[in-house]
Short mmCIF file of C-alpha atoms and ligand atoms in Angstrom, two decimals:
data_model
loop_
_atom_site.label_atom_id
_atom_site.label_comp_id
_atom_site.label_asym_id
_atom_site.label_seq_id
_atom_site.Cartn_x
_atom_site.Cartn_y
_atom_site.Cartn_z
CA UNK A 1 -25.11 -18.20 -2.88
CA UNK A 2 -28.09 -17.46 -4.67
CA UNK A 3 -28.91 -18.70 -8.84
CA UNK A 4 -31.54 -20.89 -10.46
CA UNK A 5 -31.21 -24.64 -10.51
CA UNK A 6 -29.85 -25.96 -13.14
CA UNK A 7 -32.75 -27.07 -16.43
CA UNK A 8 -33.67 -30.50 -16.17
CA UNK A 9 -31.46 -32.63 -18.90
CA UNK A 10 -33.63 -33.46 -21.93
CA UNK A 11 -33.54 -37.31 -21.98
CA UNK A 12 -32.36 -38.81 -25.64
CA UNK A 13 -34.06 -41.54 -27.85
CA UNK A 14 -32.73 -43.46 -30.40
CA UNK A 15 -35.47 -45.48 -32.74
CA UNK A 16 -34.13 -47.31 -35.46
CA UNK A 17 -36.31 -46.92 -38.46
CA UNK A 18 -38.08 -43.81 -37.46
CA UNK A 19 -39.38 -42.66 -40.95
CA UNK A 20 -42.02 -44.80 -41.49
CA UNK A 21 -44.60 -46.77 -39.75
CA UNK A 22 -44.51 -47.27 -36.12
CA UNK A 23 -40.95 -45.70 -35.63
CA UNK A 24 -42.31 -42.63 -37.02
CA UNK A 25 -45.12 -42.86 -34.73
CA UNK A 26 -42.43 -43.68 -32.02
CA UNK A 27 -40.61 -40.60 -32.95
CA UNK A 28 -43.48 -38.12 -32.91
CA UNK A 29 -44.60 -38.99 -29.75
CA UNK A 30 -41.32 -38.85 -28.06
CA UNK A 31 -40.64 -35.32 -29.42
CA UNK A 32 -44.21 -34.24 -28.39
CA UNK A 33 -43.67 -35.82 -24.93
CA UNK A 34 -40.01 -33.79 -24.68
CA UNK A 35 -37.39 -36.00 -25.89
CA UNK A 36 -34.85 -35.21 -28.18
CA UNK A 37 -34.93 -38.19 -30.80
CA UNK A 38 -32.20 -39.79 -32.91
CA UNK A 39 -33.35 -42.37 -35.68
CA UNK A 40 -31.83 -43.50 -39.09
CA UNK A 41 -32.79 -45.71 -41.39
CA UNK A 42 -31.60 -46.57 -45.36
CA UNK A 43 -33.79 -43.87 -46.89
CA UNK A 44 -35.14 -40.67 -45.41
CA UNK A 45 -38.18 -38.81 -46.99
CA UNK A 46 -41.28 -37.00 -46.34
CA UNK A 47 -41.79 -37.59 -42.45
CA UNK A 48 -38.00 -36.95 -41.83
CA UNK A 49 -37.88 -33.62 -43.80
CA UNK A 50 -40.76 -32.36 -42.19
CA UNK A 51 -39.13 -33.75 -38.58
CA UNK A 52 -36.19 -32.42 -39.28
CA UNK A 53 -37.47 -28.98 -40.10
CA UNK A 54 -39.96 -28.39 -36.95
CA UNK A 55 -37.03 -29.98 -34.97
CA UNK A 56 -34.34 -29.27 -36.06
CA UNK A 57 -32.02 -29.13 -32.58
CA UNK A 58 -34.23 -32.06 -30.80
CA UNK A 59 -34.38 -33.96 -33.76
CA UNK A 60 -31.02 -36.25 -35.49
CA UNK A 61 -31.41 -38.70 -38.78
CA UNK A 62 -28.91 -40.28 -40.41
CA UNK A 63 -28.41 -42.53 -43.56
CA UNK A 64 -27.31 -45.92 -41.75
CA UNK A 65 -28.38 -49.97 -42.67
CA UNK A 66 -29.16 -51.96 -39.77
CA UNK A 67 -27.28 -54.87 -41.27
CA UNK A 68 -24.24 -52.59 -41.32
CA UNK A 69 -22.30 -52.16 -37.98
CA UNK A 70 -19.88 -49.94 -38.67
CA UNK A 71 -22.46 -47.88 -40.04
CA UNK A 72 -24.73 -48.28 -36.80
CA UNK A 73 -20.98 -47.38 -34.76
CA UNK A 74 -20.81 -44.12 -36.92
CA UNK A 75 -24.49 -43.25 -36.29
CA UNK A 76 -24.30 -44.20 -32.18
CA UNK A 77 -21.00 -42.28 -32.57
CA UNK A 78 -22.90 -39.04 -34.17
CA UNK A 79 -25.43 -39.52 -31.74
CA UNK A 80 -23.46 -39.17 -28.39
CA UNK A 81 -21.33 -35.76 -30.40
CA UNK A 82 -24.35 -34.37 -30.65
CA UNK A 83 -26.75 -35.39 -27.70
CA UNK A 84 -24.13 -36.42 -25.18
CA UNK A 85 -25.73 -39.34 -24.18
CA UNK A 86 -28.89 -42.38 -24.18
CA UNK A 87 -31.67 -42.54 -22.60
CA UNK A 88 -33.68 -45.05 -24.67
CA UNK A 89 -33.17 -47.54 -27.29
CA UNK A 90 -36.24 -48.45 -29.51
CA UNK A 91 -35.14 -51.13 -31.18
CA UNK A 92 -37.63 -50.85 -33.68
CA UNK A 93 -36.49 -51.24 -37.73
CA UNK A 94 -36.59 -54.91 -38.96
CA UNK A 95 -37.15 -56.32 -42.70
CA UNK A 96 -39.88 -58.86 -43.43
CA UNK A 97 -39.09 -60.68 -46.55
CA UNK A 98 -41.84 -62.00 -48.61
CA UNK A 99 -43.23 -65.73 -47.35
CA UNK A 100 -40.42 -68.28 -48.72
CA UNK A 101 -40.45 -71.88 -47.44
CA UNK A 102 -37.46 -72.82 -45.46
CA UNK A 103 -36.69 -75.62 -47.46
CA UNK A 104 -35.89 -73.53 -50.55
CA UNK A 105 -34.33 -70.26 -48.70
CA UNK A 106 -30.54 -70.09 -49.56
CA UNK A 107 -27.87 -69.74 -47.11
CA UNK A 108 -27.20 -66.35 -47.96
CA UNK A 109 -30.67 -65.12 -47.29
CA UNK A 110 -30.96 -66.74 -43.76
CA UNK A 111 -27.52 -65.04 -43.17
CA UNK A 112 -29.17 -61.56 -44.18
CA UNK A 113 -32.26 -62.06 -42.22
CA UNK A 114 -30.09 -62.73 -38.99
CA UNK A 115 -27.83 -59.88 -39.88
CA UNK A 116 -29.94 -57.23 -40.00
CA UNK A 117 -33.32 -58.64 -38.20
CA UNK A 118 -30.91 -59.93 -35.13
CA UNK A 119 -27.23 -58.96 -35.33
CA UNK A 120 -28.09 -54.99 -36.40
CA UNK A 121 -30.13 -54.59 -33.02
CA UNK A 122 -27.81 -56.37 -30.85
CA UNK A 123 -24.54 -53.92 -32.36
CA UNK A 124 -26.64 -50.70 -31.56
CA UNK A 125 -27.94 -51.84 -28.30
CA UNK A 126 -24.42 -52.80 -27.20
CA UNK A 127 -23.52 -49.26 -28.39
CA UNK A 128 -26.60 -47.46 -26.45
CA UNK A 129 -26.07 -49.89 -23.34
CA UNK A 130 -22.83 -48.85 -22.98
CA UNK A 131 -23.67 -44.91 -23.30
CA UNK A 132 -26.47 -45.61 -20.69
CA UNK A 133 -24.38 -47.04 -18.07
CA UNK A 134 -21.78 -44.39 -18.62
CA UNK A 135 -24.69 -41.71 -17.44
CA UNK A 136 -26.58 -44.29 -14.63
CA UNK A 137 -29.29 -46.17 -16.46
CA UNK A 138 -31.66 -46.07 -19.24
CA UNK A 139 -34.18 -48.53 -21.17
CA UNK A 140 -33.96 -50.40 -23.95
CA UNK A 141 -37.42 -51.49 -25.43
CA UNK A 142 -37.08 -53.92 -28.21
CA UNK A 143 -39.82 -54.37 -30.52
CA UNK A 144 -40.33 -57.71 -31.23
CA UNK A 145 -43.28 -60.16 -33.03
CA UNK A 146 -45.90 -63.10 -32.71
CA UNK A 147 -43.83 -65.29 -34.78
CA UNK A 148 -41.86 -65.36 -32.22
CA UNK A 149 -43.83 -67.01 -29.71
CA UNK A 150 -46.32 -69.46 -32.65
CA UNK A 151 -45.23 -70.41 -35.54
CA UNK A 152 -46.11 -69.42 -38.94
CA UNK A 153 -44.93 -70.80 -42.88
CA UNK A 154 -42.67 -69.14 -45.10
CA UNK A 155 -41.12 -66.65 -42.06
CA UNK A 156 -38.55 -69.14 -40.41
CA UNK A 157 -35.66 -66.66 -40.66
CA UNK A 158 -37.44 -63.82 -39.49
CA UNK A 159 -39.24 -66.04 -36.60
CA UNK A 160 -35.46 -67.37 -35.61
CA UNK A 161 -34.28 -63.21 -35.54
CA UNK A 162 -37.50 -62.17 -33.39
CA UNK A 163 -37.12 -64.92 -30.52
CA UNK A 164 -33.64 -64.40 -30.32
CA UNK A 165 -34.68 -60.74 -29.61
CA UNK A 166 -37.14 -61.62 -26.49
CA UNK A 167 -34.14 -64.07 -25.57
CA UNK A 168 -31.17 -60.99 -25.75
CA UNK A 169 -34.32 -59.19 -23.67
CA UNK A 170 -34.16 -61.56 -20.96
CA UNK A 171 -30.53 -61.85 -20.87
CA UNK A 172 -29.94 -58.37 -20.61
CA UNK A 173 -32.74 -57.22 -17.97
CA UNK A 174 -30.05 -59.78 -16.01
CA UNK A 175 -27.07 -58.19 -17.06
CA UNK A 176 -28.12 -54.68 -17.25
CA UNK A 177 -30.35 -54.15 -14.46
CA UNK A 178 -28.02 -53.52 -11.69
CA UNK A 179 -26.53 -50.72 -14.25
CA UNK A 180 -29.94 -49.40 -13.72
CA UNK A 181 -31.25 -50.34 -17.56
CA UNK A 182 -34.70 -51.81 -17.86
CA UNK A 183 -34.87 -54.20 -20.77
CA UNK A 184 -38.35 -54.94 -22.27
CA UNK A 185 -39.79 -56.33 -25.78
CA UNK A 186 -42.92 -55.55 -26.87
CA UNK A 187 -44.80 -58.41 -29.30
CA UNK A 188 -47.31 -56.98 -31.70
CA UNK A 189 -49.71 -58.92 -33.71
CA UNK A 190 -50.47 -57.90 -37.25
CA UNK A 191 -50.72 -54.15 -37.84
CA UNK A 192 -51.24 -51.66 -40.90
CA UNK A 193 -47.75 -50.49 -42.19
CA UNK A 194 -45.34 -50.57 -45.24
CA UNK A 195 -44.49 -54.29 -44.15
CA UNK A 196 -47.79 -55.64 -44.32
CA UNK A 197 -48.64 -54.44 -47.58
CA UNK A 198 -48.06 -57.83 -49.33
CA UNK A 199 -50.34 -59.60 -47.04
CA UNK A 200 -53.46 -60.48 -49.31
CA UNK A 201 -57.22 -59.56 -47.96
CA UNK A 202 -57.60 -63.48 -47.99
CA UNK A 203 -55.10 -63.12 -45.43
CA UNK A 204 -55.96 -60.43 -43.65
CA UNK A 205 -59.53 -61.95 -43.10
CA UNK A 206 -58.33 -65.13 -41.68
CA UNK A 207 -56.30 -63.32 -38.87
CA UNK A 208 -59.44 -60.54 -38.28
CA UNK A 209 -61.20 -64.12 -38.05
CA UNK A 210 -58.78 -66.07 -35.59
CA UNK A 211 -58.84 -62.67 -33.20
CA UNK A 212 -60.52 -62.94 -30.42
CA UNK A 213 -61.19 -59.18 -30.44
CA UNK A 214 -62.09 -59.72 -34.22
CA UNK A 215 -59.77 -56.89 -35.80
CA UNK A 216 -55.96 -56.11 -36.44
CA UNK A 217 -54.10 -53.69 -34.00
CA UNK A 218 -53.55 -50.27 -35.34
CA UNK A 219 -49.90 -48.95 -35.25
CA UNK A 220 -51.22 -46.11 -32.53
CA UNK A 221 -52.12 -49.05 -30.06
CA UNK A 222 -48.30 -50.81 -30.78
CA UNK A 223 -47.17 -47.21 -29.60
CA UNK A 224 -49.04 -47.15 -26.90
CA UNK A 225 -47.36 -50.11 -25.02
CA UNK A 226 -44.20 -48.83 -26.16
CA UNK A 227 -45.28 -45.52 -23.93
CA UNK A 228 -46.56 -47.54 -20.75
CA UNK A 229 -43.42 -49.97 -21.40
CA UNK A 230 -40.88 -46.66 -21.72
CA UNK A 231 -43.19 -44.49 -18.84
CA UNK A 232 -42.69 -44.08 -14.55
CA UNK A 233 -45.49 -46.77 -14.05
CA UNK A 234 -43.69 -49.21 -15.84
CA UNK A 235 -40.77 -48.50 -13.33
CA UNK A 236 -40.45 -51.74 -12.12
CA UNK A 237 -41.12 -53.96 -15.17
CA UNK A 238 -37.96 -55.59 -16.80
CA UNK A 239 -37.14 -58.69 -18.61
CA UNK A 240 -40.94 -58.89 -20.11
CA UNK A 241 -42.03 -59.54 -23.15
CA UNK A 242 -45.30 -57.75 -23.25
CA UNK A 243 -47.64 -59.22 -26.36
CA UNK A 244 -50.55 -56.74 -28.25
CA UNK A 245 -52.33 -58.97 -30.35
CA UNK A 246 -55.76 -58.61 -29.45
CA UNK A 247 -55.61 -62.27 -28.53
CA UNK A 248 -54.48 -63.95 -31.42
CA UNK A 249 -52.30 -66.10 -29.68
CA UNK A 250 -53.50 -66.87 -26.47
N1 NAP B 1 -46.77 -54.35 -38.92
C1 NAP B 1 -46.60 -55.01 -38.45
O1 NAP B 1 -47.89 -56.21 -38.36
C2 NAP B 1 -45.81 -55.64 -37.79
C3 NAP B 1 -46.08 -57.55 -36.42
C4 NAP B 1 -45.16 -57.66 -35.79
C5 NAP B 1 -43.93 -57.01 -35.36
N2 NAP B 1 -43.40 -55.90 -36.33
C6 NAP B 1 -42.33 -55.27 -35.80
O2 NAP B 1 -42.66 -53.38 -36.03
C7 NAP B 1 -41.52 -53.05 -36.30
C8 NAP B 1 -41.60 -52.23 -37.08
O3 NAP B 1 -42.54 -52.59 -38.20
P1 NAP B 1 -43.05 -51.58 -39.18
O4 NAP B 1 -44.61 -52.11 -39.64
O5 NAP B 1 -43.73 -49.58 -39.11
O6 NAP B 1 -42.35 -51.53 -40.69
P2 NAP B 1 -42.07 -50.51 -41.57
O7 NAP B 1 -43.42 -50.00 -42.00
O8 NAP B 1 -42.22 -51.45 -42.51
O9 NAP B 1 -41.22 -49.20 -41.44
C9 NAP B 1 -39.77 -50.18 -40.64
C10 NAP B 1 -38.56 -48.75 -40.50
O10 NAP B 1 -37.58 -49.40 -40.53
C11 NAP B 1 -36.38 -48.76 -41.04
N3 NAP B 1 -35.73 -50.16 -41.82
C12 NAP B 1 -35.90 -51.39 -42.52
N4 NAP B 1 -34.66 -51.67 -43.26
C13 NAP B 1 -34.18 -51.07 -43.04
C14 NAP B 1 -32.53 -51.59 -42.88
N5 NAP B 1 -31.92 -52.33 -42.99
N6 NAP B 1 -31.66 -50.43 -42.09
C15 NAP B 1 -32.20 -49.37 -41.41
N7 NAP B 1 -33.49 -49.37 -41.53
C16 NAP B 1 -34.38 -49.85 -41.95
C17 NAP B 1 -37.52 -48.17 -42.73
O11 NAP B 1 -36.62 -47.36 -43.57
P3 NAP B 1 -36.33 -47.65 -44.46
O12 NAP B 1 -36.68 -49.14 -45.38
O13 NAP B 1 -35.69 -46.43 -45.60
O14 NAP B 1 -34.59 -48.74 -44.03
C18 NAP B 1 -38.87 -47.79 -41.80
O15 NAP B 1 -38.25 -46.75 -41.23
C19 NAP B 1 -40.70 -54.22 -36.61
O16 NAP B 1 -39.46 -54.39 -36.30
C20 NAP B 1 -41.59 -55.22 -37.28
O17 NAP B 1 -40.71 -56.41 -37.30
C21 NAP B 1 -44.57 -55.46 -37.26
#
C-alpha cells in the first residue's frame, strides 16, 4: 500500500499566566518552536489579543483564576476538547502580595496566598498529568523562586507556597517518571516584570550588590532555562530545581 506518512503530532503546551511577564515570553517562544499553546489568566490584554489574531489555531486563551479549582478544570477541559492532549505544563502564574510581616498576616490572607500559589498549581498539575499519562508522557516545569531557598522578610506565605512547589516537583518526579513524565522547577532570582514593580530602587540596588554577577536577570534568561529544561538536551533531568539567580543564593 502506498501513502504518505501521517503528519507528526504538533505538541501542546499549557502555560498558566501567559498574558504578560515571563508567561507571555514563554508563550511566544513555544509558538515559534512549533507548539500549540493554551494559557489562562484573570484578564486578557494586548498580548493575548495580538497572539490570538496571529495564531488563531495554535493559541488558546481563556479567563480563569488560579484560586478557583472549578475554573482550572473547565480550562483543562477546553484544552482537551480543542487539542486532545497536553505534552507540557508550565506552572508559571503566581501572585506576590506586597510585603507583609507574618505576625500581622490574617488567616484569610494566609489561606488566599496558599490557595493561589500552591493549591492552584497542584490542581492544574493533576489535570494535566492525567492527560499526559493517557498519551504516553510529557513534562511539567514549575516556576519557583529563590524565596523557596533563602529567607527574605515579609514574604513568608509566598515562600511557603514556592518551597511547597519544589517539594511537589521532587515527589512527582518519582511518581510520574515511570509514566514518562519529567518534572522540574526553574527557580529564578529577581527579574523585571509587573510582579516586581513595587521593588524600590534601594532594594533593587541592594539585590544587584549582593549578586555575584552584579545585575538582575532579564526575563529572557529565565525563559532560556525553561527552554533548556523542556528540550531534548534535558531528557534525563527530572526532579531538579534549577536556580537562575546570578549567584545570589550561592
Ligand atoms: N519577577 C520576578 O522577579 C520573579 C522572581 C522569582 C520568581 N518569579 C516567578 O515567576 C513567575 C512569573 O512571574 P512574572 O514576574 O512574569 O509575573 P507577572 O508579570 O506578574 O505575570 C503573572 C501572570 O500570571 C497571571 N496571574 C496572576 N495571578 C493569577 C491568578 N490568580 N489566576 C490566573 N492567572 C494569574 C497574570 O495575569 P492576571 O493578573 O491577568 O491574572 C500574568 O499573566 C511567577 O511564578 C513568579 O512567582 C518571579
